[in-house]
Short mmCIF file of C-alpha atoms and ligand atoms in Angstrom, two decimals:
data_model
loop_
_atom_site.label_atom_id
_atom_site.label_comp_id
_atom_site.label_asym_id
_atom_site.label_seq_id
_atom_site.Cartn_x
_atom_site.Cartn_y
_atom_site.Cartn_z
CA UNK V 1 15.10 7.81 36.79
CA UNK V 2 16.40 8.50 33.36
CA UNK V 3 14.51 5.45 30.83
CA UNK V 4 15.02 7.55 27.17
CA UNK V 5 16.74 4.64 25.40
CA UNK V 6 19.72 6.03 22.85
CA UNK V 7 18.91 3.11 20.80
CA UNK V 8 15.43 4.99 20.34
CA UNK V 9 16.59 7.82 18.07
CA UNK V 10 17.37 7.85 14.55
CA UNK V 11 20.87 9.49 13.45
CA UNK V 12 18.76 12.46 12.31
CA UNK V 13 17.13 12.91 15.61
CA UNK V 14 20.53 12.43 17.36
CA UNK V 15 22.60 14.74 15.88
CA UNK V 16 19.29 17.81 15.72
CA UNK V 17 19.03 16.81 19.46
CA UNK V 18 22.82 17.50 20.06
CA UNK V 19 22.76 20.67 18.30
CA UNK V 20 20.32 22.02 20.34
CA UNK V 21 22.48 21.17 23.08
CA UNK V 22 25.66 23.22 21.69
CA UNK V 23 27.60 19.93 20.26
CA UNK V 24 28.49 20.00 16.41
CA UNK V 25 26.86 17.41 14.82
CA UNK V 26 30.07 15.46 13.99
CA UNK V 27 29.50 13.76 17.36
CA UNK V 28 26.20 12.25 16.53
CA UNK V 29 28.35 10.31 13.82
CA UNK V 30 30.68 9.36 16.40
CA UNK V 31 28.43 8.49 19.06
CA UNK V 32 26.61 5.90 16.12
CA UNK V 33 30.07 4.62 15.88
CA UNK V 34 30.41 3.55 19.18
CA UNK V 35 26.69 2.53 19.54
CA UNK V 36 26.87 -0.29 16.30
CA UNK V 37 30.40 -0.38 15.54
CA UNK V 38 32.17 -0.74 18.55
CA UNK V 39 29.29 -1.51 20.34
CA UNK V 40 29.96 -0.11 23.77
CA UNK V 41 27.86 -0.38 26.40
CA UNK V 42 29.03 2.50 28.60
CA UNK V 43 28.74 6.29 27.54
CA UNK V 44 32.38 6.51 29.55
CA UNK V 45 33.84 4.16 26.82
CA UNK V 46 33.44 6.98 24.39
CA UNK V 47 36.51 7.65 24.80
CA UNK V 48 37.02 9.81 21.83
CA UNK V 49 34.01 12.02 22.65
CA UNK V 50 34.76 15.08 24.76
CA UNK V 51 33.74 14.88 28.72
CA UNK V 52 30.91 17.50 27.87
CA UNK V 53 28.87 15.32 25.82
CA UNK V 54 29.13 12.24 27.98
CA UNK V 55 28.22 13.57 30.70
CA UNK V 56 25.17 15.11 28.42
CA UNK V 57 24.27 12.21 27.26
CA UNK V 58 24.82 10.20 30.43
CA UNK V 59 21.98 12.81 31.95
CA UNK V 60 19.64 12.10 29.24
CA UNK V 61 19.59 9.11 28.17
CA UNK V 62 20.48 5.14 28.96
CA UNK V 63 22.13 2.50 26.93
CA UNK V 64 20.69 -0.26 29.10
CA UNK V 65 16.97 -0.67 29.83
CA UNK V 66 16.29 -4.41 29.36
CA UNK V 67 18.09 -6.97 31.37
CA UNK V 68 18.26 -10.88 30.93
CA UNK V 69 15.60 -12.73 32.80
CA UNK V 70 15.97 -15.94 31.00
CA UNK V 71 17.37 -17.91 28.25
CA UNK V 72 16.99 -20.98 26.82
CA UNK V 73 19.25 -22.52 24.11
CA UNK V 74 17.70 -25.43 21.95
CA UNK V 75 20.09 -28.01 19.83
CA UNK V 76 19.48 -26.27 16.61
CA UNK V 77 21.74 -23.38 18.10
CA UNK V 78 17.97 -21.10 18.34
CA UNK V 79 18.92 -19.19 21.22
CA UNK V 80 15.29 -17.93 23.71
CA UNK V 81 15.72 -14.80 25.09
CA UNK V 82 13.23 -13.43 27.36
CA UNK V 83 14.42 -9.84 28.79
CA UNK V 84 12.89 -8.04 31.46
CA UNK V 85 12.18 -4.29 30.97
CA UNK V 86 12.96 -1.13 33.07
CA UNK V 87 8.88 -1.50 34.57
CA UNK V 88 9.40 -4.96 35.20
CA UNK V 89 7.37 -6.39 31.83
CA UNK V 90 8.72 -9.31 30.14
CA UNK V 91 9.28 -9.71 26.16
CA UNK V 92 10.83 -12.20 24.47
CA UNK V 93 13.54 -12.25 21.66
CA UNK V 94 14.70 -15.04 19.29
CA UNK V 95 17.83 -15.70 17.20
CA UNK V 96 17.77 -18.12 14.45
CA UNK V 97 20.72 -20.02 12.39
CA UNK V 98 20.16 -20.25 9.16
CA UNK V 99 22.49 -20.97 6.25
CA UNK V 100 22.08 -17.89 5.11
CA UNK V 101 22.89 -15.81 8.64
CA UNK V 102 21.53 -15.00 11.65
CA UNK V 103 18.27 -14.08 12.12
CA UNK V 104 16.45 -11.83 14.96
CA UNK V 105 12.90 -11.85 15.87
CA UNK V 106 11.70 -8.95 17.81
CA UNK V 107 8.74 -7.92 19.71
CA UNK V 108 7.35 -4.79 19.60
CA UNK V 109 4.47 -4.94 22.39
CA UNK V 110 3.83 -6.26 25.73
CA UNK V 111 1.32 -8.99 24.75
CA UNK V 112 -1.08 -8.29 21.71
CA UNK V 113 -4.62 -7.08 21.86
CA UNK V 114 -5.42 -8.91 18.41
CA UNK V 115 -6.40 -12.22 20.19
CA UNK V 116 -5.98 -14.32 17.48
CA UNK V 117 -7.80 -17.19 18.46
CA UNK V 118 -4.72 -19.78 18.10
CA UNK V 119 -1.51 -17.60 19.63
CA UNK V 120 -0.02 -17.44 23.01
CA UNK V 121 1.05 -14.36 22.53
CA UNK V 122 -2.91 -12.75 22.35
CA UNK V 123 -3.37 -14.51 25.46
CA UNK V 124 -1.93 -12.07 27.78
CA UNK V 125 -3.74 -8.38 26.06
CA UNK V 126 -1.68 -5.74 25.24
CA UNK V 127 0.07 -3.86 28.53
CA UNK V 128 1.61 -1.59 26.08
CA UNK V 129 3.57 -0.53 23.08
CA UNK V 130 7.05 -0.79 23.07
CA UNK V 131 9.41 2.19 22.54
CA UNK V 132 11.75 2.25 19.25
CA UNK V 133 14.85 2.45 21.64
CA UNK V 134 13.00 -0.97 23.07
CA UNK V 135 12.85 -2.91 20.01
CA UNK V 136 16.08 -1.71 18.73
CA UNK V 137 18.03 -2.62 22.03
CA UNK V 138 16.49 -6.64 21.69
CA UNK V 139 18.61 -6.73 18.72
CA UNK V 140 21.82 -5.22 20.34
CA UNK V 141 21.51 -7.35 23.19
CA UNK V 142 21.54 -10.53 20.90
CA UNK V 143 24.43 -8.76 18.88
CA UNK V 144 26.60 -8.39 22.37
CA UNK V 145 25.48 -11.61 23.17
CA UNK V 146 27.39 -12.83 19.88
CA UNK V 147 30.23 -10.39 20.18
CA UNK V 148 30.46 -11.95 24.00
CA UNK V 149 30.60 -15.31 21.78
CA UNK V 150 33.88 -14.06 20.02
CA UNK V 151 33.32 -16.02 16.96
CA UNK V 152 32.51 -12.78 14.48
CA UNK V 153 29.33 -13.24 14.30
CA UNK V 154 27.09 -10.76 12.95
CA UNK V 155 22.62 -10.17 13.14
CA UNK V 156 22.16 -10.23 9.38
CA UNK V 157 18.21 -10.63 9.23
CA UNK V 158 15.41 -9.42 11.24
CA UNK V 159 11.74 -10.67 11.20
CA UNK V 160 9.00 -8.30 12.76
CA UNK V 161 7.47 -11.45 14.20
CA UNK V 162 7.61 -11.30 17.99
CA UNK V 163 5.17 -10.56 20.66
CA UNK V 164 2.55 -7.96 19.17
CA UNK V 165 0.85 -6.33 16.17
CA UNK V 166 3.99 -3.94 14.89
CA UNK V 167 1.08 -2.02 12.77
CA UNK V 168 -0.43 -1.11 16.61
CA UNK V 169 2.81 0.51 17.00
CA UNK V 170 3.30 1.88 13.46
CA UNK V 171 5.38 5.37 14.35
CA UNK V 172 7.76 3.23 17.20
CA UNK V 173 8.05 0.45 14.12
CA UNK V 174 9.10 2.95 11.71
CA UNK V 175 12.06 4.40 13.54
CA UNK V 176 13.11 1.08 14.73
CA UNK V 177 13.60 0.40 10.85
CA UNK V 178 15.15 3.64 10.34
CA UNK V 179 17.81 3.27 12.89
CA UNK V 180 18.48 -0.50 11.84
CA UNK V 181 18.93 0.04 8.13
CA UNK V 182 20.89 3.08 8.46
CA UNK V 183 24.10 2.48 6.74
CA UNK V 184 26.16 4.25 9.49
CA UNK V 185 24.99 1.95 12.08
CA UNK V 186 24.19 -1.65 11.95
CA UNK V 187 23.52 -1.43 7.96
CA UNK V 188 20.95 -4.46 8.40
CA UNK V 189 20.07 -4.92 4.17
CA UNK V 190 16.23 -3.89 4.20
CA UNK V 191 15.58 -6.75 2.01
CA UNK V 192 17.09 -8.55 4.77
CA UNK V 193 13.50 -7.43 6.60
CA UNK V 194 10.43 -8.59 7.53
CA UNK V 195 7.51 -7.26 8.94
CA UNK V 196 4.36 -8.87 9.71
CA UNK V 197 0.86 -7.94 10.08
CA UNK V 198 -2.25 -9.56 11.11
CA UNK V 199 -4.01 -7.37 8.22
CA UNK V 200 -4.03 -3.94 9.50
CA UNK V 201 -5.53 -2.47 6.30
CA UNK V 202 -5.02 1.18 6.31
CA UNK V 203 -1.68 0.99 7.67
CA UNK V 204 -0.91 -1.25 4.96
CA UNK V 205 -1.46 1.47 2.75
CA UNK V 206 0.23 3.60 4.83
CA UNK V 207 3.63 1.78 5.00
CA UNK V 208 3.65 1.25 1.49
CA UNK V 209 3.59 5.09 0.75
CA UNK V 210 6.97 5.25 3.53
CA UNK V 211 8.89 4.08 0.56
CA UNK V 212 11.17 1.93 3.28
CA UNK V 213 12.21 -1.09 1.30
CA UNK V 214 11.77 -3.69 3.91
CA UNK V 215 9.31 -6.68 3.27
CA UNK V 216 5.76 -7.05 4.26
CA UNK V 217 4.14 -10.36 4.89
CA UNK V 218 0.99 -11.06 5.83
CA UNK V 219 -0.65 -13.53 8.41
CA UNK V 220 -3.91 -15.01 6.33
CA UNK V 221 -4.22 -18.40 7.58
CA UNK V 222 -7.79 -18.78 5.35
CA UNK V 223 -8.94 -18.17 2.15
CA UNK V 224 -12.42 -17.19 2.71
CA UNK V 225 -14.47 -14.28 5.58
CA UNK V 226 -16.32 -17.21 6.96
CA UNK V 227 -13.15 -19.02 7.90
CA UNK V 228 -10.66 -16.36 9.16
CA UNK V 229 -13.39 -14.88 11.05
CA UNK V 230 -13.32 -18.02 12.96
CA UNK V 231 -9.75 -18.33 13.69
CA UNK V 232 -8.82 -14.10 13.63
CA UNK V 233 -10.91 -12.45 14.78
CA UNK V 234 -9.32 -9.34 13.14
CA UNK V 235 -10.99 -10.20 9.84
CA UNK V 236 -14.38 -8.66 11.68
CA UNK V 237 -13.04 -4.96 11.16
CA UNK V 238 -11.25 -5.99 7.83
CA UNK V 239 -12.74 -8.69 5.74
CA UNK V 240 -10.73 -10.26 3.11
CA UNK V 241 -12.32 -7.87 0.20
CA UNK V 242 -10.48 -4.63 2.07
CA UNK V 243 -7.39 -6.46 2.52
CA UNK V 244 -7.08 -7.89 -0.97
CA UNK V 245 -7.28 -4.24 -1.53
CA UNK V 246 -4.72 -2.90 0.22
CA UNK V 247 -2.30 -5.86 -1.22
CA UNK V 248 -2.87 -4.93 -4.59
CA UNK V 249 -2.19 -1.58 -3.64
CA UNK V 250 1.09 -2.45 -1.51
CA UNK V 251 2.26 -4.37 -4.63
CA UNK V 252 1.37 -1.72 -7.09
CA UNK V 253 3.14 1.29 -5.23
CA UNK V 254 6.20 -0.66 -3.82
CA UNK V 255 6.40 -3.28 -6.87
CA UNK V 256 7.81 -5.87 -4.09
CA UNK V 257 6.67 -9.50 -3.56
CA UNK V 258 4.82 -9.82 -0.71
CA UNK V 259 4.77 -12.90 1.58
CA UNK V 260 1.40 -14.77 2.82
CA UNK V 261 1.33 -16.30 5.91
CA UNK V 262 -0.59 -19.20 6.41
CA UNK V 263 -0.66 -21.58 9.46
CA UNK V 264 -1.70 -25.27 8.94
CA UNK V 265 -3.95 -26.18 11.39
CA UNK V 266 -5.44 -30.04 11.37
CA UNK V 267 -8.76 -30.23 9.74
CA UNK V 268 -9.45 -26.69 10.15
CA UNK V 269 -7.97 -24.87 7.50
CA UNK V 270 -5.49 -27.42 5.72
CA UNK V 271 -7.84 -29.33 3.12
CA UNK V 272 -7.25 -29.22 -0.67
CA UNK V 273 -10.42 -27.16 -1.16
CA UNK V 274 -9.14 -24.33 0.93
CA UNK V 275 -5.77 -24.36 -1.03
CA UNK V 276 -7.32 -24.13 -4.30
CA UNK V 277 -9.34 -21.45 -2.81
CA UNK V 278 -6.21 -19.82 -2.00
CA UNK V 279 -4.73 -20.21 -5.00
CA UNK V 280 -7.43 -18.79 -6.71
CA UNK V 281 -7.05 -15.55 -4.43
CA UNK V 282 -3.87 -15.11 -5.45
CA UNK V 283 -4.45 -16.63 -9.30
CA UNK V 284 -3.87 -12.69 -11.16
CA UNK V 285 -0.88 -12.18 -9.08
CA UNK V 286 1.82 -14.94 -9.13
CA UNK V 287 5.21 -12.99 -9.84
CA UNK V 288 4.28 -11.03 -6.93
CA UNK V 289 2.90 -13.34 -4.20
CA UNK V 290 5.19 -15.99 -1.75
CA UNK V 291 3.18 -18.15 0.52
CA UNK V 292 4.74 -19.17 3.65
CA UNK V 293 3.11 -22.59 5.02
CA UNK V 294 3.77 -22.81 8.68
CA UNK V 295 3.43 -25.63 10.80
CA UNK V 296 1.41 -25.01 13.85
CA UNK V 297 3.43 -24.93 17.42
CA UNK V 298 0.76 -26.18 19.83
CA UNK V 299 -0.27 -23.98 22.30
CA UNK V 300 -1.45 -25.58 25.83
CA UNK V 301 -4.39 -23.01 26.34
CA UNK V 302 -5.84 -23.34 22.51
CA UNK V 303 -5.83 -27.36 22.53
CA UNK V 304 -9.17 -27.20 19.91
CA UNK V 305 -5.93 -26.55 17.52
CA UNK V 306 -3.82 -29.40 16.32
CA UNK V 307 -0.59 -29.17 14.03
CA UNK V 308 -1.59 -30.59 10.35
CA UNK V 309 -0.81 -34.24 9.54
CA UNK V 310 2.79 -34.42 7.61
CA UNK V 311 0.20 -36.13 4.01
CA UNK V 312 -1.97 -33.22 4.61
CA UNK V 313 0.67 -30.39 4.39
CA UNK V 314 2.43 -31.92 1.05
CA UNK V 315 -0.86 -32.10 -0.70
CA UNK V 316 -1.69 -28.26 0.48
CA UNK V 317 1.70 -27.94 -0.50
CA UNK V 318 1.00 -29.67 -4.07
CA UNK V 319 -1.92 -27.72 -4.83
CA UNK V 320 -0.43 -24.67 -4.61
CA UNK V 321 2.33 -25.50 -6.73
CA UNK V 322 0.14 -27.64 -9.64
CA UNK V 323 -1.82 -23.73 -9.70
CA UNK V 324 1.39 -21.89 -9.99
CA UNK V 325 1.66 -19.90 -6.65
CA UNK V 326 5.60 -19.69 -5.02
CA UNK V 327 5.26 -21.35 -2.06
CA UNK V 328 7.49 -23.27 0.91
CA UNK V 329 6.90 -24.62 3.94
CA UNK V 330 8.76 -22.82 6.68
CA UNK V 331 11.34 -24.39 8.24
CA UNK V 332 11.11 -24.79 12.01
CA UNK V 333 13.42 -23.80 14.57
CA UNK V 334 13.87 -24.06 18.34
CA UNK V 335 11.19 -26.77 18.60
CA UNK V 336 12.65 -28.33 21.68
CA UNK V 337 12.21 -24.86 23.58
CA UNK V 338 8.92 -23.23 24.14
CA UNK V 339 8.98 -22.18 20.27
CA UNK V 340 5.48 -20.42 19.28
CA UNK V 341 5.54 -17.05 19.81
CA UNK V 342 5.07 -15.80 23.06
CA UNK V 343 5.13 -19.14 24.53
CA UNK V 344 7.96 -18.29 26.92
CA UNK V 345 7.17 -15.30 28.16
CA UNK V 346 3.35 -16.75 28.84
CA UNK V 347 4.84 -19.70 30.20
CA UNK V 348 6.99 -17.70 32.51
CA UNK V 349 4.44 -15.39 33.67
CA UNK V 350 2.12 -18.07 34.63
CA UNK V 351 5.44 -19.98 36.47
CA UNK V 352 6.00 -16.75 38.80
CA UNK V 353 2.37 -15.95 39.50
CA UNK V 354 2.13 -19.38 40.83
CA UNK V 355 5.20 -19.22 42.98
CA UNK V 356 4.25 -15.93 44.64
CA UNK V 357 0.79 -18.00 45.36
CA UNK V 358 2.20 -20.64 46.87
CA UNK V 359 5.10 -18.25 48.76
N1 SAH W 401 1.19 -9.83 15.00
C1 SAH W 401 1.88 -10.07 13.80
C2 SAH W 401 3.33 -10.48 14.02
C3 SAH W 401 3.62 -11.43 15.13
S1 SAH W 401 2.99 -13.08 14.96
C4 SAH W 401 1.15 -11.09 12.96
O1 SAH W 401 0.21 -11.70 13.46
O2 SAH W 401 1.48 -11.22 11.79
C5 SAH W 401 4.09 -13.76 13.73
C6 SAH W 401 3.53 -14.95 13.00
O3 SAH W 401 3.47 -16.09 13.87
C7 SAH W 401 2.12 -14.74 12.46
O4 SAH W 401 2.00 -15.18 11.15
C8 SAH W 401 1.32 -15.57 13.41
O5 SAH W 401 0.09 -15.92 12.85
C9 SAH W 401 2.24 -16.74 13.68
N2 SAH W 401 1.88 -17.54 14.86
C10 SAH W 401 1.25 -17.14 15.98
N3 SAH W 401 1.10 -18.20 16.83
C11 SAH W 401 1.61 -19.26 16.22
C12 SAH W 401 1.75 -20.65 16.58
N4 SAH W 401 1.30 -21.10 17.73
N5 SAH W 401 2.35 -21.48 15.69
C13 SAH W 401 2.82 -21.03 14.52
N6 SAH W 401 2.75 -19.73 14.12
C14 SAH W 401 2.13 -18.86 14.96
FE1 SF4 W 402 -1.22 -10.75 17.91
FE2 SF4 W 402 0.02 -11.72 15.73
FE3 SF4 W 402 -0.55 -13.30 17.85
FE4 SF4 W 402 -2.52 -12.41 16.29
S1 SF4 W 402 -0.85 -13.78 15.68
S2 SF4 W 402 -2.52 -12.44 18.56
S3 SF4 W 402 -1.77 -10.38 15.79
S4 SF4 W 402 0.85 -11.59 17.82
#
């Protein structure tokens, strides 16, 4: 069984693999066209590339390797989508309205072996990484989904914020950006993208010397090694000091603004002490930093968490601001569906395991 997504190769690999195989490379630039332009989703509606190639590429490679398992549409037009892959694994996708586009979050790993102690999605371990041609098919999925639609609408944003730690699956994460910014294909802005990281430090460093002008944001969640040991368990292998390191060297190679992540979670990390303390961590870089408060989506299995008190969030909120640091509190979406990430697909796991019990 052929599996080699043609979502998973970058134009450059494309049109080097279809030299090798006697084509001119003209046809990788047509092929693209028909991938992200016309979006086809049959090699045989190529119809402008010679018989030879399709049948070439029809021998080598797949357009389709995920498949719809469920879907779930909430009232704030956040569409769930969990897919199903070729070895029977489920992910989970999610498009977002906002006013300014449509947004994407993908996943880039079956489950995540970062076990953070507050996230459904750490609470199946990783299974494995996902391929490029993986992540980058979510997003054409939820495109042909929208070109199904027929109202001309178009992904415009895409947050690295699904299932999994992308930086566990650095070289796959890479060429998914390559292929997605590419201005011969779906041209997605790179400002226009996020990636997030638990705090991988020396792949921090490492994406900032890739030069690929996407955003980086960072899940921190506490302002101190004694806390976000507690909650992250991540912070064992790389305490705050090495991070803070590899921020200041992130901003000082890429001169971007990076974003902080940090979830509110009730009488655990949302009192005023802990936001000057984060304020103070971030005190010599202001122009630089934007700190993303998040409200927490309860998760059945981690009930010691609670979502923060409404009072409690503006005055985290407050503090920040009265010490100068950028800062908003996210907006939620979806929150009539299973909304935390990597609720679904947990949720849905559990659902058929308990069916086949009871079959
Ligand atoms: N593994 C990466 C990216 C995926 S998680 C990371 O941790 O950054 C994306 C974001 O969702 C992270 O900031 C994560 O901390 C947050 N998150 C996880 N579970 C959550 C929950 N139940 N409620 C709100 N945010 C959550
Ligand atoms: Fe993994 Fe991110 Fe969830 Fe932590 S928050 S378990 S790194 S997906």
């Amino acid at each position: 069984m052929i599996t080699n997504s043609i979502y998973g190769l970058t134009f450059e690999q494309l049109a080097a693999w279809l030299l090798k195989h006697g084509h001119k490379q003209y046809r990788a630039s047509q092929v693209w066209e028909y991938l992200y332009r016309k979006r086809v989703t049959n090699f045989s509606e190529m119809t402008e590339v010679n018989k030879d190639c399709i049948v070439l590429l029809e021998e080598n490679f797949v357009i389709h390797t995920l498949s719809h398992h469920v879907k779930q549409e909430a009232s704030d037009g956040t569409v769930k989508f969990l897919f199903k892959l070729k070895d029977g694994n489920l992910i989970e996708t999610v498009l977002m309205r906002h006013k300014y586009g449509l947004s994407v979050c993908v996943t880039t790993q079956v489950g995540c072996n970062i076990g953070c102690s507050f996230c459904a999605s750490g609470l199946l371990t990783k299974t494995r990484d996902l391929s490029s041609g993986e992540i980058v098919e979510q997003i054409m999925n939820v495109q042909h989904h929208l070109d199904n639609a027929g109202n001309g609408e178009k992904v415009s944003h895409i947050v690295v914020m699904g299932i999994g730690e992308p930086f566990d699956n650095f070289e796959n994460m890479i060429d998914f950006l390559k292929v997605i910014i590419d201005q011969k294909g779906l041209a997605i802005g790179s400002r226009h993208i996020t990636v997030s990281t638990s705090g991988i430090v020396n792949k921090i460093y490492e994406f900032a010397d890739t030069n690929i002008p996407v955003n980086l944001a960072i899940s921190l969640h506490a302002p101190n090694n004694d806390l976000r040991t507690k909650i992250m368990k991540i912070n064992r292998a790389y305490p705050l000091e090495k991070l803070m390191d590899s921020i200041n060297y992130y901003i000082e190679k890429t001169n971007r603004r990076i974003t902080i992540e940090y979830i509110l979670l009730k009488d655990v990390n949302d009192h005023i002490d802990e936001a000057n303390e984060l304020a103070a961590l971030f005190q010599d870089k202001k122009k630089k930093v934007y700190i993303n408060l998040i409200p927490y989506n309860p998760v059945d299995e981690h009930s010691q968490y609670q979502r923060s008190e409404q009072e409690s969030v503006l005055a985290f909120y407050d503090t920040l601001k009265k010490n100068g640091i950028n800062c908003k509190i996210r907006q939620e979406h979806g929150t009539d569906i299973d909304a935390a990430c990597g609720q679904l697909r947990s949720k849905q796991i559990k659902k058929e395991k308990d069916n086949s019990i009871t079959l």
